[in-house]
Short mmCIF file of C-alpha atoms and ligand atoms in Angstrom, two decimals:
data_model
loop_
_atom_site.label_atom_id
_atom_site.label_comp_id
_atom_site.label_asym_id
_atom_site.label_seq_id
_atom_site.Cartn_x
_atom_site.Cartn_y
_atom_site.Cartn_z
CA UNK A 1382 104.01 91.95 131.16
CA UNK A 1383 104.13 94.53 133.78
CA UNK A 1384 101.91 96.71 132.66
CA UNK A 1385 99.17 93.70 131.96
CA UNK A 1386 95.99 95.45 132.56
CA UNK A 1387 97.21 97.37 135.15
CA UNK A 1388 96.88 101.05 134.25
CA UNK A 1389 95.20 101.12 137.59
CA UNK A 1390 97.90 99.21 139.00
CA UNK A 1391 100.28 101.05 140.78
CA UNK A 1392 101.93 98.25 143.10
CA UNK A 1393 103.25 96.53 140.27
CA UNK A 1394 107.01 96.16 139.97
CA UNK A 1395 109.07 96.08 136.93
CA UNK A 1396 110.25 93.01 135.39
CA UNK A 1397 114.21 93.34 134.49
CA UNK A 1398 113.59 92.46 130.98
CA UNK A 1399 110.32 94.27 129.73
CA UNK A 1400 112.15 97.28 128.83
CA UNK A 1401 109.06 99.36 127.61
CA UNK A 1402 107.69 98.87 131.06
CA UNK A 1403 110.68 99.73 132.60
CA UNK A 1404 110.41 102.71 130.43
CA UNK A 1405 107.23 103.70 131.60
CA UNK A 1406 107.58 103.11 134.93
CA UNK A 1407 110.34 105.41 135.02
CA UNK A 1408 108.65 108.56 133.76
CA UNK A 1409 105.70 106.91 135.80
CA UNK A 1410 108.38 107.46 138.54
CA UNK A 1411 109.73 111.08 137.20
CA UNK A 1412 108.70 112.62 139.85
CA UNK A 1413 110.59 110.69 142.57
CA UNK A 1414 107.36 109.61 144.41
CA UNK A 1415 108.64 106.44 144.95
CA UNK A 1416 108.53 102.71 143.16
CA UNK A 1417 105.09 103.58 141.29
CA UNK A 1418 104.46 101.62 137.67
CA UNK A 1419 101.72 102.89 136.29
CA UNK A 1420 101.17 103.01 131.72
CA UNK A 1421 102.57 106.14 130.62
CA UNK A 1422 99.21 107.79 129.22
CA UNK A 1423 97.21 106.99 132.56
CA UNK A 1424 100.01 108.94 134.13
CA UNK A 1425 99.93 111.67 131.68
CA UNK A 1426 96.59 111.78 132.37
CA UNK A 1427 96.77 112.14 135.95
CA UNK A 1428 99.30 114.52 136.19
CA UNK A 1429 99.29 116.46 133.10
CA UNK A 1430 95.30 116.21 132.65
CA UNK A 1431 97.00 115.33 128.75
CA UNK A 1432 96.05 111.92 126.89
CA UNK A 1433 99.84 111.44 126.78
CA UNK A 1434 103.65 112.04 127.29
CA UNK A 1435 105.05 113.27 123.98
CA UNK A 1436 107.82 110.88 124.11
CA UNK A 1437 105.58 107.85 126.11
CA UNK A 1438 104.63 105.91 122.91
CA UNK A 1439 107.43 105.67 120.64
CA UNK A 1440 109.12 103.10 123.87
CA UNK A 1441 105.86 101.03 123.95
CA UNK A 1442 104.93 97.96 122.06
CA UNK A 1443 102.32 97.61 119.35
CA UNK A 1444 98.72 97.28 120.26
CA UNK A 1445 96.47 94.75 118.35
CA UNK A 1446 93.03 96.33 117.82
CA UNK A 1447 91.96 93.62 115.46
CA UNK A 1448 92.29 91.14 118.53
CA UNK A 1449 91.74 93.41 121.27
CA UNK A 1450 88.48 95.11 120.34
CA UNK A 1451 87.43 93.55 117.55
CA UNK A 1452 84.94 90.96 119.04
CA UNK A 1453 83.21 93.72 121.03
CA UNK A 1454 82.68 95.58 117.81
CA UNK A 1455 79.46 93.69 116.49
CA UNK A 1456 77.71 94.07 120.41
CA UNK A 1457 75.38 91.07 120.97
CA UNK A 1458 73.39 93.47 123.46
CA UNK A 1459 72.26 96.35 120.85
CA UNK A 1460 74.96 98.96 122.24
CA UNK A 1461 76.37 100.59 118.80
CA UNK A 1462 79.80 100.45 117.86
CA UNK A 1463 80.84 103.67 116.22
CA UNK A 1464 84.81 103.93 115.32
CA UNK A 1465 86.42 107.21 114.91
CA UNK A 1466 89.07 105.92 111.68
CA UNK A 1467 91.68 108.88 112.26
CA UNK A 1468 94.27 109.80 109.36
CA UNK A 1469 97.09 112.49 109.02
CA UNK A 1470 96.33 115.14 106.45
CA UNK A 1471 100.13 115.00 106.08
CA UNK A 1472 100.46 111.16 105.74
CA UNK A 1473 97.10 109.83 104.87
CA UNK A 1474 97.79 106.53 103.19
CA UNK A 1475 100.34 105.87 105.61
CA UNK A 1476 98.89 106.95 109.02
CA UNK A 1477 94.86 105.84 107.89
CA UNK A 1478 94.72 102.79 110.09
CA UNK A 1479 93.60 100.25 107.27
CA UNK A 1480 93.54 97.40 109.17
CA UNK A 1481 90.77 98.27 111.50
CA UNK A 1482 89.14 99.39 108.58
CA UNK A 1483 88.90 96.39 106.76
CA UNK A 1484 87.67 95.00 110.07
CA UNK A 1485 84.93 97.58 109.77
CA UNK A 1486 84.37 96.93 106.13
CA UNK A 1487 84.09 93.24 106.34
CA UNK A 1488 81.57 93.58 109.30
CA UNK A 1489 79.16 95.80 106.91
CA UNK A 1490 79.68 93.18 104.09
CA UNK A 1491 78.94 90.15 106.09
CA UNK A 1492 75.52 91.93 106.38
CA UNK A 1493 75.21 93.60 103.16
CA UNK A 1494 71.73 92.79 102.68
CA UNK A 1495 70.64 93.78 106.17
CA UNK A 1496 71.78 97.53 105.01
CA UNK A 1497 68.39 97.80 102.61
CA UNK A 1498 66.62 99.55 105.85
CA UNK A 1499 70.18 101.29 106.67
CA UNK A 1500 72.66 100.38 109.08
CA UNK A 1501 71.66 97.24 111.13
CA UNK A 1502 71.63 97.91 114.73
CA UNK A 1503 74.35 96.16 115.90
CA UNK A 1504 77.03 96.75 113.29
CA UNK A 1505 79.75 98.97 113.51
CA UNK A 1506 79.94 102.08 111.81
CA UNK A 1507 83.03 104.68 111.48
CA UNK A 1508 83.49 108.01 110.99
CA UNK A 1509 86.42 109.18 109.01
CA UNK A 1510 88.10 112.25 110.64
CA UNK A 1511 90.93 113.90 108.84
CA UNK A 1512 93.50 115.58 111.71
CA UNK A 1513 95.84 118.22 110.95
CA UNK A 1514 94.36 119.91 108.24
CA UNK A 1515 95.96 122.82 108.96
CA UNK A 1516 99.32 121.82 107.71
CA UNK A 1517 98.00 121.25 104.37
CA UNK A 1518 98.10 124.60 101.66
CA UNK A 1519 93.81 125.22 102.86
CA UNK A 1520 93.83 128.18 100.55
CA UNK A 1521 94.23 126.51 97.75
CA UNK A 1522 92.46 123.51 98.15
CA UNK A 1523 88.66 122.78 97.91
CA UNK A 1524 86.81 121.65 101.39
CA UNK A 1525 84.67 119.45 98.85
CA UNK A 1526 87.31 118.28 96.98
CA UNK A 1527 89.51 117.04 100.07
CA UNK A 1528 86.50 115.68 101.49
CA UNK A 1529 86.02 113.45 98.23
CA UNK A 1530 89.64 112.79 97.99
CA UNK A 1531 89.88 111.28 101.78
CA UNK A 1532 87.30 109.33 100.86
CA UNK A 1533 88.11 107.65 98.04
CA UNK A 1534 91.89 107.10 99.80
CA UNK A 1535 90.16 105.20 102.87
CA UNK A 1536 88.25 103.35 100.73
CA UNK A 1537 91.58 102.33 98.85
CA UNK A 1538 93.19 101.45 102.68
CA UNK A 1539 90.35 99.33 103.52
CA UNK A 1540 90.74 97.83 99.79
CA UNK A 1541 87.10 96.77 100.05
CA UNK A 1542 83.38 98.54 100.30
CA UNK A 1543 84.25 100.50 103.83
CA UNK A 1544 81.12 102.26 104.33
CA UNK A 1545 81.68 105.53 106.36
CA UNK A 1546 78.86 107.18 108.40
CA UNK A 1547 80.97 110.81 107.34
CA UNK A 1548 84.16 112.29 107.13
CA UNK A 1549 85.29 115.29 108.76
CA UNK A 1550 88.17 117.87 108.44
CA UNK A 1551 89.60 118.80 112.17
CA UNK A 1552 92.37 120.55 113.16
CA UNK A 1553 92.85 120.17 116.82
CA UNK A 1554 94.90 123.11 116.96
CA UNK A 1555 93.04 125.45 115.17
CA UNK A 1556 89.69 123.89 116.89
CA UNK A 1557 88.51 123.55 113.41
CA UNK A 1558 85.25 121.06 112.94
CA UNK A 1559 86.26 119.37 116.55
CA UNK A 1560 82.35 120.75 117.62
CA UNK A 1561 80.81 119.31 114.50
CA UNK A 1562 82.74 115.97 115.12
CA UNK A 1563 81.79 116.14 118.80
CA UNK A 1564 77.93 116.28 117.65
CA UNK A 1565 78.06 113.74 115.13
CA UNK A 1566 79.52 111.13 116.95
CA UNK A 1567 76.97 112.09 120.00
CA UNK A 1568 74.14 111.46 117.39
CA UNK A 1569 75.72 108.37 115.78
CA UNK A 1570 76.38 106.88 119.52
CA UNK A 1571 72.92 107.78 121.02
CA UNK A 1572 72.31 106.95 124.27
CA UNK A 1573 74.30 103.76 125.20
CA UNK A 1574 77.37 103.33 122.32
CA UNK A 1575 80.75 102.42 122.09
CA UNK A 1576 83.15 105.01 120.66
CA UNK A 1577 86.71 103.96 119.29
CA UNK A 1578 88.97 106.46 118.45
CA UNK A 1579 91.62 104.61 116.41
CA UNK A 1580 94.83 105.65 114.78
CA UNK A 1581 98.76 105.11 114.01
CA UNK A 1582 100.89 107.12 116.52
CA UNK A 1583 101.65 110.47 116.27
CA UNK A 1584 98.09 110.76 114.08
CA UNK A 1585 97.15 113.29 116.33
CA UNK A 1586 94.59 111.24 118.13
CA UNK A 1587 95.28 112.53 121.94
CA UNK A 1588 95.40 116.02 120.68
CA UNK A 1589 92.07 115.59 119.41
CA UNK A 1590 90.51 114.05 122.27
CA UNK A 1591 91.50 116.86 124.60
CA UNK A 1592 89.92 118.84 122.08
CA UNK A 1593 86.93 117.45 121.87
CA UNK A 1594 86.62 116.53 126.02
CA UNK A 1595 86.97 120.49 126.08
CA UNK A 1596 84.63 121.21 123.69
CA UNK A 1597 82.29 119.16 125.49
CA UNK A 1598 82.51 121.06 128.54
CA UNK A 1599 84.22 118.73 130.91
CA UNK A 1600 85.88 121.05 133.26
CA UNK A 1601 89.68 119.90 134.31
CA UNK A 1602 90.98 116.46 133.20
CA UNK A 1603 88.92 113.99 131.79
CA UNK A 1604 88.32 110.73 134.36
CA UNK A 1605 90.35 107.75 134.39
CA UNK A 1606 88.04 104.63 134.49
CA UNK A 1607 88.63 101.00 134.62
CA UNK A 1608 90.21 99.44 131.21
CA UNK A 1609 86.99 97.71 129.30
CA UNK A 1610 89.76 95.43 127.16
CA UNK A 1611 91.23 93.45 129.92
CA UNK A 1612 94.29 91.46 129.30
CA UNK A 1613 95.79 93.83 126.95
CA UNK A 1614 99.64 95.09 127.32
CA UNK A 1615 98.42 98.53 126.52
CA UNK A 1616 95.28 99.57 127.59
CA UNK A 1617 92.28 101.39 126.16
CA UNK A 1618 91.23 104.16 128.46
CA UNK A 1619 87.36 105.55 128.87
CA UNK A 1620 87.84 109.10 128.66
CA UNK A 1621 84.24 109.49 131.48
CA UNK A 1622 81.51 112.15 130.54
CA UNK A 1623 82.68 113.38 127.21
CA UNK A 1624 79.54 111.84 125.23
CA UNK A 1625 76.89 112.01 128.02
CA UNK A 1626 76.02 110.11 130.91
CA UNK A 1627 75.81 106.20 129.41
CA UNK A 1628 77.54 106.39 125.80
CA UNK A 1629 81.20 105.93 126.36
CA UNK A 1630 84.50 107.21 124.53
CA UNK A 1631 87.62 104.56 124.13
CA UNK A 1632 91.05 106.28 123.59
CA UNK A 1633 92.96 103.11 121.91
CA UNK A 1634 97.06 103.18 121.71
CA UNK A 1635 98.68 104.46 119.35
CA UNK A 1636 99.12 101.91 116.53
CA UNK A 1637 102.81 101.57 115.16
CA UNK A 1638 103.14 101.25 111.24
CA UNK A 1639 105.89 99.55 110.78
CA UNK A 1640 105.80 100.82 106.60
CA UNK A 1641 106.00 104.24 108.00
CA UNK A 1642 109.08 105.46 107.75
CA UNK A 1643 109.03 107.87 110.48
CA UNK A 1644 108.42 104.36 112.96
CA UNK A 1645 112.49 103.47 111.98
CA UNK A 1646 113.66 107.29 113.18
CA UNK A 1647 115.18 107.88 116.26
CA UNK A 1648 113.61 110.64 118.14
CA UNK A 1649 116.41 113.07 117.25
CA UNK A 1650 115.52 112.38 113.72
CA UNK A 1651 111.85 112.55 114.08
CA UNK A 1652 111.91 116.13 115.23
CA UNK A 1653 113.51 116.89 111.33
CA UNK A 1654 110.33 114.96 109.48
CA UNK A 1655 107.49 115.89 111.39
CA UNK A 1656 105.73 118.89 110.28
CA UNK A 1657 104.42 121.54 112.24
CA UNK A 1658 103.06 124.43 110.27
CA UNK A 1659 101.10 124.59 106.81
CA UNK A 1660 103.43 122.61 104.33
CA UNK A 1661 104.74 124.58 101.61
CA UNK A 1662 105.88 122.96 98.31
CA UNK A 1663 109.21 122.74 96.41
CA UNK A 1664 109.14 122.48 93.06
CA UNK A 1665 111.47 121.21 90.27
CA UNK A 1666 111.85 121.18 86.49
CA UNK A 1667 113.54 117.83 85.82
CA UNK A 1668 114.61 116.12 82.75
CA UNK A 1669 115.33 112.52 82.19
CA UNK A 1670 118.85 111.35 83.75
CA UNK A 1671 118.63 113.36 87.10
CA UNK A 1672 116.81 112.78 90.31
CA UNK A 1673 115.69 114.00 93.68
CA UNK A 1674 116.61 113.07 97.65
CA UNK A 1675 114.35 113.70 100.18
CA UNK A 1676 117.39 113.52 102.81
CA UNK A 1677 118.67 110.47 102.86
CA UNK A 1678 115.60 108.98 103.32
CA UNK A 1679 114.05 108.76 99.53
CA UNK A 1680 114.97 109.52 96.04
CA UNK A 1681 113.03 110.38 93.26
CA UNK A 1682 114.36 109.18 89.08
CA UNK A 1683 113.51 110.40 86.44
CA UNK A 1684 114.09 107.64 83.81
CA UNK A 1685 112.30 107.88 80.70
CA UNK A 1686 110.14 110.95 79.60
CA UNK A 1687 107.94 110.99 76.33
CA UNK A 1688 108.73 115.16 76.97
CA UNK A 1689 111.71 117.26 77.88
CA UNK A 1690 110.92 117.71 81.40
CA UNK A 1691 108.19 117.48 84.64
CA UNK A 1692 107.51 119.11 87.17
CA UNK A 1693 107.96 117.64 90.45
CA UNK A 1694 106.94 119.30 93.64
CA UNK A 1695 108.18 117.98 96.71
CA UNK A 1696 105.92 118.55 100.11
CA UNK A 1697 108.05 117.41 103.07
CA UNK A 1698 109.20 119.44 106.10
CA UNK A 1699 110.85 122.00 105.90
CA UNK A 1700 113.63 121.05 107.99
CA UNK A 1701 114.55 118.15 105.60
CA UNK A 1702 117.07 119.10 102.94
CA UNK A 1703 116.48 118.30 98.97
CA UNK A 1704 119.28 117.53 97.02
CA UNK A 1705 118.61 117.21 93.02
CA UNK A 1706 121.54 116.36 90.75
CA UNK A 1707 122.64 113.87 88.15
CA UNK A 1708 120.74 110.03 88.87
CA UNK A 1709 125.11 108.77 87.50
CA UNK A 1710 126.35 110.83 90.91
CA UNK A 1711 123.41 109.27 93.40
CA UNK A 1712 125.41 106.23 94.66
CA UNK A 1713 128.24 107.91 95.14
CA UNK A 1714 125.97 110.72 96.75
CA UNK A 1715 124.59 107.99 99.02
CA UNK A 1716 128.10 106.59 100.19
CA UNK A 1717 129.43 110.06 100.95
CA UNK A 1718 126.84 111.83 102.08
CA UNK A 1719 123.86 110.13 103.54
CA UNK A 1720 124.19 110.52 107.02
CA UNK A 1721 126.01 113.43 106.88
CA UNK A 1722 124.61 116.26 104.22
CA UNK A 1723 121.42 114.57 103.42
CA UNK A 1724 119.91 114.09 107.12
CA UNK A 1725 118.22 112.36 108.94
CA UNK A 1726 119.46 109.64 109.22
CA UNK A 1727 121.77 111.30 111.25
CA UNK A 1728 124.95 109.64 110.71
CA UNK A 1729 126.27 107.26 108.33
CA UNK A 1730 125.75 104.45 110.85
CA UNK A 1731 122.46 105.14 111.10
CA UNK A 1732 122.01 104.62 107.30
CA UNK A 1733 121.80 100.48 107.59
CA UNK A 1734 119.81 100.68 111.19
CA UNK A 1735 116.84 102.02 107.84
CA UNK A 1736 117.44 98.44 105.78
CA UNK A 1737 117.86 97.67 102.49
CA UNK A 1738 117.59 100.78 99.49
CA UNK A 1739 114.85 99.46 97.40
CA UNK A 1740 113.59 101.02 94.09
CA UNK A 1741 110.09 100.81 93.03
CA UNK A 1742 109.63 102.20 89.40
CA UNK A 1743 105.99 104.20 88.24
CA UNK A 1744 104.62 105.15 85.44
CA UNK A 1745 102.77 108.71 85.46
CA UNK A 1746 100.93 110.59 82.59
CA UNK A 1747 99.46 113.42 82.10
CA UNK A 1748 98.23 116.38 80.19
CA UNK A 1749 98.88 119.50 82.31
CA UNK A 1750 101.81 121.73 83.60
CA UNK A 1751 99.63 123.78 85.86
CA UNK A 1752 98.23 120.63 87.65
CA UNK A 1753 99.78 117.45 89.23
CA UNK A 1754 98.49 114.85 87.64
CA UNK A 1755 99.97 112.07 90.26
CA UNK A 1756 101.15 111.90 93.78
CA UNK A 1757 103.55 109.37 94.61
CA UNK A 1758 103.93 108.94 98.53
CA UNK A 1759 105.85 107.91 100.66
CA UNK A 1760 104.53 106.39 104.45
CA UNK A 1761 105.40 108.99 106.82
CA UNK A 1762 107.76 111.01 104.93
CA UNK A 1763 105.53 113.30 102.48
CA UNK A 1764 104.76 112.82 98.84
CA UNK A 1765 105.93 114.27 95.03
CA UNK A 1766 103.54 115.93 93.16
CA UNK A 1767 103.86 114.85 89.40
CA UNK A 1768 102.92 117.74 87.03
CA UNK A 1769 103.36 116.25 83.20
CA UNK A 1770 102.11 116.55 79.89
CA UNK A 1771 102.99 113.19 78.36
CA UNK A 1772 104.46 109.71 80.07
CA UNK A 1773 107.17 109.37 82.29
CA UNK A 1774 109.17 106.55 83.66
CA UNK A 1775 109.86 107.08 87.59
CA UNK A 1776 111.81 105.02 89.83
CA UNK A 1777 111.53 105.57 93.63
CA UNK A 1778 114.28 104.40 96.19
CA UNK A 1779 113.46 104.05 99.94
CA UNK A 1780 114.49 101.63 102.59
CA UNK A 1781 112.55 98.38 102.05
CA UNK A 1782 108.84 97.57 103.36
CA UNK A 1783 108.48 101.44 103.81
CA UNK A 1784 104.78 101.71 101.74
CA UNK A 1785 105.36 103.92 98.62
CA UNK A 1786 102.19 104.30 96.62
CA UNK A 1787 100.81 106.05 93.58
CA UNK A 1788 97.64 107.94 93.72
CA UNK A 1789 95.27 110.70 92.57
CA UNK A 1790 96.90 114.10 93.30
CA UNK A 1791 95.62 115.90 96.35
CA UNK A 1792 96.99 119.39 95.75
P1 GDP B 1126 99.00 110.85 119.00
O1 GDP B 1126 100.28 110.09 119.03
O2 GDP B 1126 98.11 110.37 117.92
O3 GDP B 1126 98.30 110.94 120.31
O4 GDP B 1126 99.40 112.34 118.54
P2 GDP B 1126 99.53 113.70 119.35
O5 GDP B 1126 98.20 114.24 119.72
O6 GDP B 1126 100.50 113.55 120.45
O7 GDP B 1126 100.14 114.60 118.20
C1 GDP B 1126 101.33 114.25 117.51
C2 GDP B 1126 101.99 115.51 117.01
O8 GDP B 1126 101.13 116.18 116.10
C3 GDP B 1126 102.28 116.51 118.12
O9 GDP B 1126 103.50 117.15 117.82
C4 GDP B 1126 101.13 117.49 118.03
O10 GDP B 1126 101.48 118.78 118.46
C5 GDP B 1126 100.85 117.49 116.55
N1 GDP B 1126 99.45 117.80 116.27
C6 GDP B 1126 98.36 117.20 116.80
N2 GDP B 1126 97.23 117.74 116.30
C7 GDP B 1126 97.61 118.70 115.43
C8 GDP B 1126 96.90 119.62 114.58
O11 GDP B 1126 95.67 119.68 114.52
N3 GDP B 1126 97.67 120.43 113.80
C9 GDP B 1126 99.03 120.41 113.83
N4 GDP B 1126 99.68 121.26 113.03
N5 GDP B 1126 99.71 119.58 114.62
C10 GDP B 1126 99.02 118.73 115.41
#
């Protein structure tokens, strides 16, 4: 409640019990310069010239963009709405924020027949931008064929007709397609829209804002203005000058997906999941009867096969161990040594702070060795590549409500 509105705030004091204010008014107050509360990004901002503190987020409640923006979407006064629907390369289906999506979606369809002479004025459009391609295999893969592939998987998130006015490839680090982006959404905001940059936390969004206020030539740190959402816990900020004079840029908080995995790990453990270079795969020859652990975070069964054996390829960091062995020895594998061998978690204890071990069972065919024909992903964690010629029974553990998902194969 202490931070209500009040990014420009800085008299506020913290209330005992809001501990994510508390939190943020202490790294508000890292610098000793007295009793100041101010949110955690603003003060990145200010004194970092940086969209955030890498550890500000993970301590700070959700933020409802449905509620919060939502009604200012469809602008009564002409202004166009454009939102910027951001997704992990590394995590699509469980970083793409699908909520506001369907928000977006069900705006277009409301007006479906208005769309004969294009997009109606008024409605809101989005642009789908695809961060981090770097850490996927780019070599190998298709521009084109990711492209497509994004797009169909948003259009699967929004699980209705989203309509997307593009879809780019950026890499913030590499600078790749952050110009491009930058253009497009000056053209699709014109003179006097509303930009939304929207996605789940660690998506990369503040990485890619920098980005693109340097690429737009603002010298130093972009401008804080006043919060446009008021009454919100966690505040949208304006980033000032990055579209032109009038159209305006809204950096939204991070959203927290609870069916990510990665939103149960402690920040210890998050520094073994996340990935930070170009993932490469690990692949398997498995037969029916044995299985593979992603840590101790997800297991992979083999149960029936119409063949003698797949090929699974595993694309996870680096830093998290695979174990494959006999699917008899996995319990006891799981008692002993989740926790302990197969990290993170890190430590048995930690092993019931992730819930209940859930199995989810899939059915895959195919007709090709040399070419996953299925993904199956998990939210934050990575995904299997299925590589088959004939059926196969698989059944996938995980802690429960964590989203684990079949779907066309990306690499
Ligand atoms: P936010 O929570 O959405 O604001 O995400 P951040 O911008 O803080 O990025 C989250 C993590 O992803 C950080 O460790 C970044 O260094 C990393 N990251 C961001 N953009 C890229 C990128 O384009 N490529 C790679 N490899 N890592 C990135």
């Amino acid at each position: 409640a202490s931070l209500k509105s009040g990014h420009l705030r800085e008299d506020l004091e913290p209330s005992g019990s809001d501990k994510p204010a508390a939190a943020a008014a202490e790294m508000a107050d890292s610098k000793g310069e007295g009793k100041v509360l101010v949110c955690a990004r603003c003060h990145s901002l200010r004194h970092y010239g940086r969209v955030k503190h890498p550890d500000a987020e993970r301590l700070l409640p959700d933020f409802d963009f449905v509620a919060a923006v939502g009604p200012r979407l469809a602008s009564p006064s002409g202004a166009r709405s454009l939102v910027l629907l951001l997704a992990d390369a590394s995590d699509f289906d469980g970083s793409f924020p699908r909520a506001v999506a369907r928000l977006v979606a069900a705006a277009g369809e409301a007006h479906s027949a208005d769309w004969k002479h294009g997009a109606p004025a008024n409605l809101p459009r989005a642009l789908l931008v695809v961060t981090k391609l770097d850490l996927l295999p780019t070599p190998s893969l298709s521009p084109d064929d990711v492209h497509a592939w994004a797009h169909s998987r948003a259009r699967a998130g929004a699980g209705s007709d989203l309509r997307l006015a593009g879809v780019h490839l950026v890499s913030a680090a590499r600078g790749w397609g952050v110009r491009d982006l930058l253009e497009h959404v000056r053209e699709l905001a014109g003179t006097r829209g509303n930009v939304w940059a929207v996605g789940a936390r660690n998506v990369g969004k503040s990485t890619l804002l920098n980005a693109i206020a340097r690429c737009s030539g603002i010298a130093g740190r972009p401008t804080l203005t006043e919060a446009p959402v008021p009454g919100t816990t966690l505040d949208v900020i304006k980033l000032d000058g990055v579209l032109g004079a009038q159209a305006k840029l809204f950096d939204t908080p991070g959203l927290l997906h609870g069916h990510q995995l990665t939103s149960r790990l402690t920040s210890e453990e998050m520094k073994l999941v996340q990935v930070r270079k170009e993932m490469s795969p690990r692949t398997y020859r498995i037969k029916t009867g044995q299985s593979i652990h992603i840590g101790g975070l997800v297991r992979l069964d083999v149960e029936e096969l119409t063949v003698g054996s797949i090929y699974v390829t595993v694309w996870a960091a680096p830093l998290v161990p695979l174990h494959m062995g006999k699917t008899e020895n996995a319990a006891a594998l799981m008692k002993e040594h989740f926790g302990l061998q197969l990290q993170p978690p890190i430590g048995q204890e930690q092993v019931k702070e992730l819930g209940k071990w859930v199995r989810k069972q899939f059915k895959v065919s195919g007709n090709s060795w040399d070419m996953n024909s299925k993904d199956i992903a998990i939210a934050g964690i990575g995904w299997f590549g299925i590589g088959l010629k004939g059926e196969a029974v698989l059944g996938l553990w995980t802690y429960d409500g964590v989203d684990v998902i079949s779907r066309s194969s990306l690499v």
